[in-house]
mmCIF file of C-alpha atoms in Angstrom:
data_model
loop_
_atom_site.group_PDB
_atom_site.id
_atom_site.type_symbol
_atom_site.label_atom_id
_atom_site.label_comp_id
_atom_site.label_asym_id
_atom_site.label_seq_id
_atom_site.Cartn_x
_atom_site.Cartn_y
_atom_site.Cartn_z
ATOM 1 C CA MET A 1 -26.022 27.840 -23.779
ATOM 2 C CA SER A 2 -28.648 25.856 -21.825
ATOM 3 C CA ARG A 3 -27.634 22.720 -20.096
ATOM 4 C CA THR A 4 -29.616 19.909 -18.558
ATOM 5 C CA ARG A 5 -29.394 20.109 -14.735
ATOM 6 C CA SER A 6 -28.722 16.503 -13.720
ATOM 7 C CA ARG A 7 -28.857 17.155 -9.890
ATOM 8 C CA VAL A 8 -31.976 18.110 -8.094
ATOM 9 C CA LEU A 9 -31.985 20.531 -5.240
ATOM 10 C CA PHE A 10 -32.252 17.939 -2.410
ATOM 11 C CA GLU A 11 -29.034 16.354 -3.448
ATOM 12 C CA ARG A 12 -27.003 19.320 -2.217
ATOM 13 C CA ALA A 13 -24.625 18.334 0.547
ATOM 14 C CA LEU A 14 -22.164 20.131 2.706
ATOM 15 C CA VAL A 15 -18.792 18.370 2.916
ATOM 16 C CA MET A 16 -16.221 19.081 5.519
ATOM 17 C CA PRO A 17 -12.724 17.593 6.028
ATOM 18 C CA GLU A 18 -14.084 15.121 8.619
ATOM 19 C CA ASP A 19 -16.700 13.816 6.062
ATOM 20 C CA LEU A 20 -14.154 12.608 3.539
ATOM 21 C CA ASN A 21 -14.815 8.884 3.872
ATOM 22 C CA PRO A 22 -17.838 7.988 6.122
ATOM 23 C CA TRP A 23 -18.091 4.370 4.663
ATOM 24 C CA ARG A 24 -14.496 3.775 5.559
ATOM 25 C CA THR A 25 -15.270 4.892 9.124
ATOM 26 C CA ILE A 26 -18.379 2.630 9.187
ATOM 27 C CA GLY A 27 -16.325 -0.361 7.903
ATOM 28 C CA PHE A 28 -13.718 0.248 10.553
ATOM 29 C CA ARG A 29 -16.379 0.261 13.230
ATOM 30 C CA LEU A 30 -17.859 -3.020 12.056
ATOM 31 C CA LEU A 31 -14.425 -4.652 11.995
ATOM 32 C CA LEU A 32 -13.643 -3.352 15.504
ATOM 33 C CA VAL A 33 -16.971 -4.732 16.824
ATOM 34 C CA THR A 34 -16.178 -8.105 15.132
ATOM 35 C CA ILE A 35 -12.742 -8.216 16.742
ATOM 36 C CA LEU A 36 -14.176 -7.454 20.217
ATOM 37 C CA LEU A 37 -16.793 -10.186 19.832
ATOM 38 C CA LEU A 38 -14.144 -12.700 18.853
ATOM 39 C CA CYS A 39 -11.960 -11.735 21.824
ATOM 40 C CA LEU A 40 -14.887 -11.925 24.195
ATOM 41 C CA THR A 41 -15.839 -15.353 22.783
ATOM 42 C CA VAL A 42 -12.341 -16.570 23.499
ATOM 43 C CA ILE A 43 -12.408 -15.214 27.023
ATOM 44 C CA LEU A 44 -15.753 -16.797 27.784
ATOM 45 C CA TRP A 45 -14.754 -20.082 26.245
ATOM 46 C CA LEU A 46 -11.698 -20.281 28.434
ATOM 47 C CA ASP A 47 -13.911 -19.567 31.489
ATOM 48 C CA ARG A 48 -16.886 -21.702 30.273
ATOM 49 C CA GLU A 49 -16.985 -23.552 33.622
ATOM 50 C CA GLY A 50 -18.244 -20.361 35.190
ATOM 51 C CA LEU A 51 -21.361 -20.316 32.982
ATOM 52 C CA GLN A 52 -24.532 -22.312 33.390
ATOM 53 C CA ASP A 53 -27.092 -23.141 30.763
ATOM 54 C CA HIS A 54 -30.542 -23.574 32.299
ATOM 55 C CA ALA A 55 -31.704 -25.562 29.194
ATOM 56 C CA ASP A 56 -29.418 -28.568 29.386
ATOM 57 C CA ASN A 57 -26.659 -27.723 31.962
ATOM 58 C CA HIS A 58 -24.047 -28.028 29.113
ATOM 59 C CA ILE A 59 -21.990 -25.220 27.766
ATOM 60 C CA SER A 60 -21.049 -25.793 24.145
ATOM 61 C CA PHE A 61 -19.077 -23.504 21.866
ATOM 62 C CA SER A 62 -22.192 -22.428 20.212
ATOM 63 C CA ASP A 63 -23.585 -21.513 23.643
ATOM 64 C CA VAL A 64 -20.567 -19.374 24.319
ATOM 65 C CA VAL A 65 -20.933 -17.481 20.883
ATOM 66 C CA TYR A 66 -24.631 -17.032 21.649
ATOM 67 C CA PHE A 67 -23.956 -15.746 25.157
ATOM 68 C CA ALA A 68 -21.260 -13.328 23.972
ATOM 69 C CA MET A 69 -23.575 -11.910 21.199
ATOM 70 C CA VAL A 70 -26.627 -11.400 23.435
ATOM 71 C CA THR A 71 -24.670 -10.036 26.406
ATOM 72 C CA ILE A 72 -22.645 -7.488 24.339
ATOM 73 C CA THR A 73 -25.702 -6.238 22.412
ATOM 74 C CA THR A 74 -28.270 -6.578 25.115
ATOM 75 C CA VAL A 75 -28.487 -7.295 28.852
ATOM 76 C CA GLY A 76 -29.052 -11.019 28.069
ATOM 77 C CA TYR A 77 -32.163 -13.282 28.328
ATOM 78 C CA GLY A 78 -31.172 -15.182 31.527
ATOM 79 C CA ASP A 79 -31.081 -18.662 29.923
ATOM 80 C CA ILE A 80 -27.265 -18.620 30.343
ATOM 81 C CA VAL A 81 -25.795 -17.006 33.418
ATOM 82 C CA PRO A 82 -22.426 -16.549 35.176
ATOM 83 C CA ILE A 83 -22.351 -18.557 38.382
ATOM 84 C CA THR A 84 -18.781 -18.236 39.695
ATOM 85 C CA PRO A 85 -17.162 -15.190 41.142
ATOM 86 C CA ARG A 86 -14.649 -14.952 38.296
ATOM 87 C CA ALA A 87 -17.303 -15.284 35.560
ATOM 88 C CA ARG A 88 -19.387 -12.477 37.317
ATOM 89 C CA MET A 89 -16.233 -10.269 37.480
ATOM 90 C CA ILE A 90 -15.705 -10.812 33.703
ATOM 91 C CA ASP A 91 -19.352 -9.845 33.128
ATOM 92 C CA ALA A 92 -19.010 -6.673 35.344
ATOM 93 C CA PHE A 93 -15.635 -5.370 34.161
ATOM 94 C CA VAL A 94 -15.213 -6.740 30.656
ATOM 95 C CA ILE A 95 -18.681 -7.345 29.128
ATOM 96 C CA THR A 96 -20.538 -4.356 30.543
ATOM 97 C CA PRO A 97 -17.908 -1.829 29.331
ATOM 98 C CA LEU A 98 -17.779 -3.531 25.912
ATOM 99 C CA ARG A 99 -21.559 -3.409 25.791
ATOM 100 C CA ALA A 100 -21.534 0.357 26.296
ATOM 101 C CA PHE A 101 -18.796 0.841 23.844
ATOM 102 C CA VAL A 102 -20.654 -1.218 21.094
ATOM 103 C CA TRP A 103 -23.829 0.789 21.660
ATOM 104 C CA VAL A 104 -21.866 3.985 21.164
ATOM 105 C CA MET A 105 -20.513 2.537 17.950
ATOM 106 C CA PHE A 106 -24.085 1.505 16.896
ATOM 107 C CA PHE A 107 -25.385 5.004 17.501
ATOM 108 C CA GLY A 108 -22.479 6.626 15.663
ATOM 109 C CA THR A 109 -23.129 4.404 12.655
ATOM 110 C CA ALA A 110 -26.801 5.259 12.727
ATOM 111 C CA TYR A 111 -25.811 8.887 12.781
ATOM 112 C CA GLN A 112 -23.514 8.280 9.830
ATOM 113 C CA LEU A 113 -26.202 6.510 7.737
ATOM 114 C CA ALA A 114 -29.417 8.162 8.722
ATOM 115 C CA LEU A 115 -29.399 10.835 11.262
ATOM 116 C CA LYS A 116 -26.892 12.938 9.431
ATOM 117 C CA GLN A 117 -29.368 14.143 6.878
ATOM 118 C CA PHE A 118 -31.416 15.741 9.738
ATOM 119 C CA THR A 119 -28.425 17.727 10.976
ATOM 120 C CA GLU A 120 -27.485 18.872 7.389
ATOM 121 C CA GLY A 121 -29.754 21.891 7.677
ATOM 122 C CA TYR A 122 -28.210 22.962 11.008
ATOM 123 C CA ARG A 123 -24.663 22.576 9.724
ATOM 124 C CA MET A 124 -25.635 24.589 6.533
ATOM 125 C CA ALA A 125 -27.213 27.342 8.520
ATOM 126 C CA LYS A 126 -24.138 27.535 10.840
ATOM 127 C CA LEU A 127 -21.809 27.667 7.935
ATOM 128 C CA LYS A 128 -23.776 30.523 6.176
ATOM 129 C CA ALA A 129 -23.810 32.457 9.421
ATOM 130 C CA SER A 130 -19.943 32.175 9.841
ATOM 131 C CA LEU A 131 -19.058 33.065 6.174
ATOM 132 C CA GLU A 132 -18.361 36.668 5.302
ATOM 133 C CA HIS A 133 -15.982 38.267 2.904
ATOM 134 C CA HIS A 134 -14.911 34.824 1.662
ATOM 135 C CA THR A 135 -14.005 33.456 -1.771
ATOM 136 C CA ILE A 136 -16.164 30.912 -3.545
ATOM 137 C CA VAL A 137 -14.651 28.568 -6.196
ATOM 138 C CA CYS A 138 -17.160 27.115 -8.568
ATOM 139 C CA GLY A 139 -15.591 24.100 -10.236
ATOM 140 C CA VAL A 140 -12.675 22.142 -8.748
ATOM 141 C CA GLY A 141 -10.968 20.785 -11.823
ATOM 142 C CA HIS A 142 -7.361 21.399 -12.576
ATOM 143 C CA THR A 143 -7.771 25.106 -12.754
ATOM 144 C CA GLY A 144 -9.968 25.526 -9.723
ATOM 145 C CA LEU A 145 -7.845 23.277 -7.610
ATOM 146 C CA ALA A 146 -4.688 25.226 -8.538
ATOM 147 C CA ALA A 147 -6.503 28.457 -7.691
ATOM 148 C CA ILE A 148 -7.382 27.078 -4.261
ATOM 149 C CA LYS A 149 -3.841 25.928 -3.616
ATOM 150 C CA GLU A 150 -2.479 29.378 -4.564
ATOM 151 C CA LEU A 151 -5.017 31.198 -2.356
ATOM 152 C CA LEU A 152 -3.833 29.036 0.562
ATOM 153 C CA ALA A 153 -0.137 29.457 -0.326
ATOM 154 C CA LYS A 154 -0.648 33.279 -0.216
ATOM 155 C CA GLY A 155 -2.018 32.975 3.299
ATOM 156 C CA THR A 156 -5.778 32.913 2.852
ATOM 157 C CA ASN A 157 -7.497 31.300 5.831
ATOM 158 C CA PRO A 158 -8.959 27.973 4.701
ATOM 159 C CA GLU A 159 -12.206 28.918 6.512
ATOM 160 C CA GLN A 160 -12.533 31.838 4.001
ATOM 161 C CA ILE A 161 -12.537 29.549 0.965
ATOM 162 C CA LEU A 162 -15.610 27.492 -0.147
ATOM 163 C CA ALA A 163 -15.793 25.245 -3.162
ATOM 164 C CA ILE A 164 -18.876 24.075 -5.009
ATOM 165 C CA ASP A 165 -18.709 21.173 -7.451
ATOM 166 C CA ILE A 166 -21.106 18.555 -8.650
ATOM 167 C CA ARG A 167 -18.605 15.628 -8.740
ATOM 168 C CA ASP A 168 -17.758 13.696 -5.618
ATOM 169 C CA GLU A 169 -14.132 13.172 -6.531
ATOM 170 C CA ARG A 170 -13.568 17.001 -7.026
ATOM 171 C CA VAL A 171 -15.358 17.781 -3.760
ATOM 172 C CA ARG A 172 -13.026 15.286 -2.062
ATOM 173 C CA ALA A 173 -9.989 16.929 -3.613
ATOM 174 C CA ALA A 174 -11.077 20.291 -2.357
ATOM 175 C CA VAL A 175 -11.798 19.085 1.159
ATOM 176 C CA GLU A 176 -8.464 17.377 1.389
ATOM 177 C CA LEU A 177 -6.865 20.821 1.171
ATOM 178 C CA GLY A 178 -8.637 21.652 4.408
ATOM 179 C CA ILE A 179 -11.470 23.784 3.060
ATOM 180 C CA VAL A 180 -15.253 23.283 3.185
ATOM 181 C CA ALA A 181 -17.031 22.229 -0.031
ATOM 182 C CA ILE A 182 -20.631 21.920 -1.140
ATOM 183 C CA ARG A 183 -21.575 19.078 -3.451
ATOM 184 C CA GLY A 184 -24.150 20.573 -5.709
ATOM 185 C CA ASP A 185 -24.820 22.401 -8.954
ATOM 186 C CA ALA A 186 -23.571 25.973 -8.892
ATOM 187 C CA THR A 187 -26.012 26.981 -11.742
ATOM 188 C CA HIS A 188 -28.770 26.658 -9.127
ATOM 189 C CA GLU A 189 -29.466 29.688 -6.894
ATOM 190 C CA ALA A 190 -29.915 27.417 -3.886
ATOM 191 C CA ALA A 191 -26.315 26.075 -4.056
ATOM 192 C CA LEU A 192 -24.997 29.636 -4.303
ATOM 193 C CA GLN A 193 -27.195 30.833 -1.440
ATOM 194 C CA ASP A 194 -25.877 27.943 0.670
ATOM 195 C CA ALA A 195 -22.403 29.267 -0.029
ATOM 196 C CA ALA A 196 -23.559 32.700 1.301
ATOM 197 C CA VAL A 197 -22.798 34.302 -2.098
ATOM 198 C CA GLN A 198 -24.463 37.542 -0.994
ATOM 199 C CA LYS A 199 -21.668 38.022 1.614
ATOM 200 C CA ALA A 200 -18.709 36.788 -0.520
ATOM 201 C CA LYS A 201 -15.964 39.122 -1.720
ATOM 202 C CA ALA A 202 -15.042 37.154 -4.827
ATOM 203 C CA LEU A 203 -16.150 34.189 -6.901
ATOM 204 C CA ILE A 204 -13.858 32.149 -9.151
ATOM 205 C CA ILE A 205 -15.744 30.148 -11.894
ATOM 206 C CA SER A 206 -13.680 27.341 -13.568
ATOM 207 C CA THR A 207 -16.067 24.451 -14.426
ATOM 208 C CA GLY A 208 -14.234 23.648 -17.704
ATOM 209 C CA ARG A 209 -17.351 24.572 -19.802
ATOM 210 C CA ASP A 210 -17.891 28.110 -21.082
ATOM 211 C CA ASP A 211 -21.688 27.643 -21.291
ATOM 212 C CA THR A 212 -21.839 26.441 -17.591
ATOM 213 C CA ASN A 213 -19.501 29.284 -16.626
ATOM 214 C CA THR A 214 -21.782 31.827 -18.318
ATOM 215 C CA LEU A 215 -24.855 30.416 -16.631
ATOM 216 C CA ILE A 216 -23.240 30.570 -13.209
ATOM 217 C CA LEU A 217 -22.083 34.090 -13.885
ATOM 218 C CA LEU A 218 -25.526 35.285 -14.869
ATOM 219 C CA THR A 219 -27.024 33.500 -11.789
ATOM 220 C CA VAL A 220 -24.490 35.132 -9.394
ATOM 221 C CA ARG A 221 -24.917 38.578 -10.861
ATOM 222 C CA GLN A 222 -28.711 38.341 -9.994
ATOM 223 C CA LEU A 223 -27.828 37.473 -6.455
ATOM 224 C CA HIS A 224 -24.958 39.844 -5.825
ATOM 225 C CA THR A 225 -24.374 42.743 -8.123
ATOM 226 C CA ASP A 226 -21.080 43.967 -6.483
ATOM 227 C CA ILE A 227 -19.246 40.692 -6.059
ATOM 228 C CA ARG A 228 -15.891 40.351 -7.899
ATOM 229 C CA ILE A 229 -16.169 37.563 -10.445
ATOM 230 C CA LEU A 230 -13.210 35.886 -12.060
ATOM 231 C CA VAL A 231 -13.905 33.445 -14.903
ATOM 232 C CA SER A 232 -11.647 30.847 -16.595
ATOM 233 C CA ALA A 233 -12.636 30.800 -20.356
ATOM 234 C CA LYS A 234 -11.910 27.731 -22.385
ATOM 235 C CA GLU A 235 -12.447 29.387 -25.782
ATOM 236 C CA SER A 236 -11.102 32.887 -26.735
ATOM 237 C CA GLU A 237 -14.211 33.609 -28.723
ATOM 238 C CA ASN A 238 -16.292 33.448 -25.524
ATOM 239 C CA VAL A 239 -14.379 36.170 -23.714
ATOM 240 C CA LYS A 240 -16.517 39.002 -25.125
ATOM 241 C CA LEU A 241 -19.714 37.230 -24.087
ATOM 242 C CA LEU A 242 -18.465 36.594 -20.512
ATOM 243 C CA LYS A 243 -17.383 40.246 -20.269
ATOM 244 C CA GLN A 244 -20.846 41.370 -21.368
ATOM 245 C CA ALA A 245 -22.434 38.993 -18.757
ATOM 246 C CA GLY A 246 -20.623 40.798 -15.928
ATOM 247 C CA ALA A 247 -17.187 39.092 -15.402
ATOM 248 C CA ASN A 248 -14.637 41.341 -13.812
ATOM 249 C CA THR A 249 -11.581 39.307 -14.909
ATOM 250 C CA ILE A 250 -11.461 36.641 -17.652
ATOM 251 C CA ILE A 251 -8.483 34.303 -17.947
ATOM 252 C CA THR A 252 -7.983 32.061 -20.969
ATOM 253 C CA PRO A 253 -5.551 29.354 -19.820
ATOM 254 C CA ALA A 254 -4.906 28.123 -23.360
ATOM 255 C CA SER A 255 -4.091 31.543 -24.746
ATOM 256 C CA PHE A 256 -2.054 32.526 -21.846
ATOM 257 C CA GLY A 257 -0.070 29.241 -21.945
ATOM 258 C CA GLY A 258 0.440 29.749 -25.686
ATOM 259 C CA CYS A 259 1.843 33.232 -25.138
ATOM 260 C CA MET A 260 4.309 31.981 -22.512
ATOM 261 C CA LEU A 261 5.485 29.245 -24.833
ATOM 262 C CA ALA A 262 5.921 31.623 -27.667
ATOM 263 C CA ALA A 263 7.745 34.180 -25.521
ATOM 264 C CA SER A 264 10.134 31.370 -24.254
ATOM 265 C CA VAL A 265 11.345 30.537 -27.769
ATOM 266 C CA ASP A 266 13.886 33.313 -27.667
ATOM 267 C CA SER A 267 13.986 33.895 -23.884
ATOM 268 C CA HIS A 268 15.466 31.399 -21.490
ATOM 269 C CA HIS A 269 14.258 32.971 -18.235
ATOM 270 C CA LEU A 270 11.143 34.914 -18.985
ATOM 271 C CA ALA A 271 8.552 32.175 -18.262
ATOM 272 C CA GLN A 272 10.335 31.210 -14.986
ATOM 273 C CA TYR A 273 10.439 34.831 -13.940
ATOM 274 C CA LEU A 274 6.710 35.412 -14.673
ATOM 275 C CA GLN A 275 5.800 32.320 -12.746
ATOM 276 C CA ASP A 276 7.916 33.457 -9.880
ATOM 277 C CA LEU A 277 6.240 36.820 -10.100
ATOM 278 C CA ILE A 278 2.649 35.757 -9.778
ATOM 279 C CA THR A 279 2.951 32.635 -7.461
ATOM 280 C CA ALA A 280 3.353 32.466 -3.688
ATOM 281 C CA GLY A 281 6.816 31.741 -2.310
ATOM 282 C CA GLY A 282 8.699 33.520 -5.123
ATOM 283 C CA ARG A 283 11.595 35.860 -4.802
ATOM 284 C CA ILE A 284 9.466 38.879 -5.744
ATOM 285 C CA ASP A 285 5.790 39.751 -5.404
ATOM 286 C CA LEU A 286 3.530 41.653 -7.770
ATOM 287 C CA ILE A 287 1.283 43.664 -5.467
ATOM 288 C CA GLU A 288 -1.927 45.637 -6.323
ATOM 289 C CA GLU A 289 -3.159 47.937 -3.543
ATOM 290 C CA ARG A 290 -4.701 51.268 -2.920
ATOM 291 C CA VAL A 291 -2.130 53.913 -2.266
ATOM 292 C CA GLN A 292 -1.308 54.357 1.358
ATOM 293 C CA ALA A 293 -1.981 57.562 3.128
ATOM 294 C CA GLN A 294 1.703 58.154 3.907
ATOM 295 C CA ASP A 295 2.453 57.709 0.192
ATOM 296 C CA VAL A 296 0.070 60.348 -1.187
ATOM 297 C CA GLY A 297 2.165 63.020 -2.973
ATOM 298 C CA LYS A 298 5.125 60.857 -3.518
ATOM 299 C CA THR A 299 6.767 60.047 -6.825
ATOM 300 C CA ALA A 300 7.905 56.638 -8.073
ATOM 301 C CA GLY A 301 11.382 57.165 -6.829
ATOM 302 C CA ASP A 302 10.145 57.943 -3.311
ATOM 303 C CA LEU A 303 8.677 54.421 -3.058
ATOM 304 C CA LEU A 304 12.037 52.582 -3.408
ATOM 305 C CA PRO A 305 12.856 49.753 -2.827
ATOM 306 C CA ASP A 306 9.349 49.010 -4.151
ATOM 307 C CA VAL A 307 9.154 49.446 -7.918
ATOM 308 C CA LEU A 308 6.065 51.285 -9.200
ATOM 309 C CA LEU A 309 4.855 49.742 -12.438
ATOM 310 C CA ARG A 310 1.438 51.376 -13.042
ATOM 311 C CA VAL A 311 -1.141 53.670 -11.504
ATOM 312 C CA TYR A 312 -4.923 53.269 -12.070
ATOM 313 C CA ARG A 313 -6.665 56.697 -11.491
ATOM 314 C CA ARG A 314 -10.375 57.156 -12.070
ATOM 315 C CA GLY A 315 -10.506 54.644 -14.877
ATOM 316 C CA HIS A 316 -7.249 55.853 -16.537
ATOM 317 C CA ILE A 317 -3.876 54.288 -16.619
ATOM 318 C CA ILE A 318 -0.861 56.484 -15.773
ATOM 319 C CA SER A 319 1.899 55.426 -18.155
ATOM 320 C CA LEU A 320 5.338 54.231 -17.093
ATOM 321 C CA ARG A 321 6.966 57.214 -18.788
ATOM 322 C CA ASP A 322 4.890 59.655 -16.580
ATOM 323 C CA LEU A 323 5.814 57.651 -13.521
ATOM 324 C CA GLN A 324 9.450 58.205 -14.163
ATOM 325 C CA GLY A 325 8.888 62.044 -14.268
ATOM 326 C CA ASP A 326 7.317 64.237 -11.696
ATOM 327 C CA GLU A 327 3.922 62.499 -11.584
ATOM 328 C CA ARG A 328 2.788 62.211 -7.905
ATOM 329 C CA LEU A 329 0.409 59.747 -6.338
ATOM 330 C CA ASN A 330 -3.092 60.991 -5.419
ATOM 331 C CA GLU A 331 -5.515 59.745 -2.789
ATOM 332 C CA GLY A 332 -7.588 56.943 -4.148
ATOM 333 C CA ASP A 333 -5.064 55.709 -6.727
ATOM 334 C CA MET A 334 -4.606 51.998 -7.282
ATOM 335 C CA VAL A 335 -0.971 51.109 -7.705
ATOM 336 C CA LEU A 336 0.785 48.081 -9.122
ATOM 337 C CA LEU A 337 4.052 47.377 -7.385
ATOM 338 C CA LEU A 338 7.012 44.984 -7.491
ATOM 339 C CA ARG A 339 7.964 44.201 -3.801
ATOM 340 C CA GLN A 340 10.540 41.836 -2.418
ATOM 341 C CA PRO A 341 8.950 39.511 0.147
ATOM 342 C CA ALA A 342 10.265 39.815 3.744
ATOM 343 C CA ASN A 343 11.515 36.207 3.806
ATOM 344 C CA HIS A 344 13.921 36.817 0.857
ATOM 345 C CA ASP A 345 17.157 38.751 0.991
#
């Protein structure tokens, strides 16, 4: 069950939507500065009569390129100077604003390349302070990404979802959905603590490897004993082990998919109905909730148009047969309901 941890702690990084492609941003800045230099060179060349070279009193094209470079990046050396009113106006109202703009670009690039690492701690601390009662997704493969999309479709605030993955491309895929992600190894306590796991309400583990899932599960249980943990198991034989390790819910996508396929052999609409039942935007919702105060003492028939499917009471399941009789809801019951969404007639 052990696994080599290929990422060390200092390689953890917080990734937000604005961080998707810093090198593309840097490349764009360099291209923009190059275009500005070319434009300035053309302007100065057309007005070269307004410049004077103290070295030889002759302005060549190389002198113009040199003057454009040193004046846009510094205040110049004084060897070439504007001598006509128009050249001085160009220097005042064209070159000086461009110089300020280029310096802002340079500082932005320096931040992108070097200074950002010094602000990482501040951003991480600010994120941890803002997170509470959130959902963490460890592993953003096909299953994890689908879970994030479904959470968003069901109305979960993107700020209440945080993803952790060790692969850059998976982190990028999560951030493109508008959530914050941490590039790091979720088997390390530090990565989970950065995600404020102690304040989270739920954790989804879907790394694609049952040994990694188990290691994350055990690590999380040491940090937060009450958090709800949902695990995707690749192999059915590992379900028992994951349950013993402390998972609240274990889903085996392969087994579930196989059951759906088998059920569809003789049923034309069953698979479509089940998918409609559990996904956002369907014509009917499957709801699990604690019984409302106004519903205490009611029977299944009193809840119409909601359809009461099951009642969970102090660890016991109230059967559908009992629900069709005189069985009444008690305070503290958990109920499973079929409910038609408000946006569907």
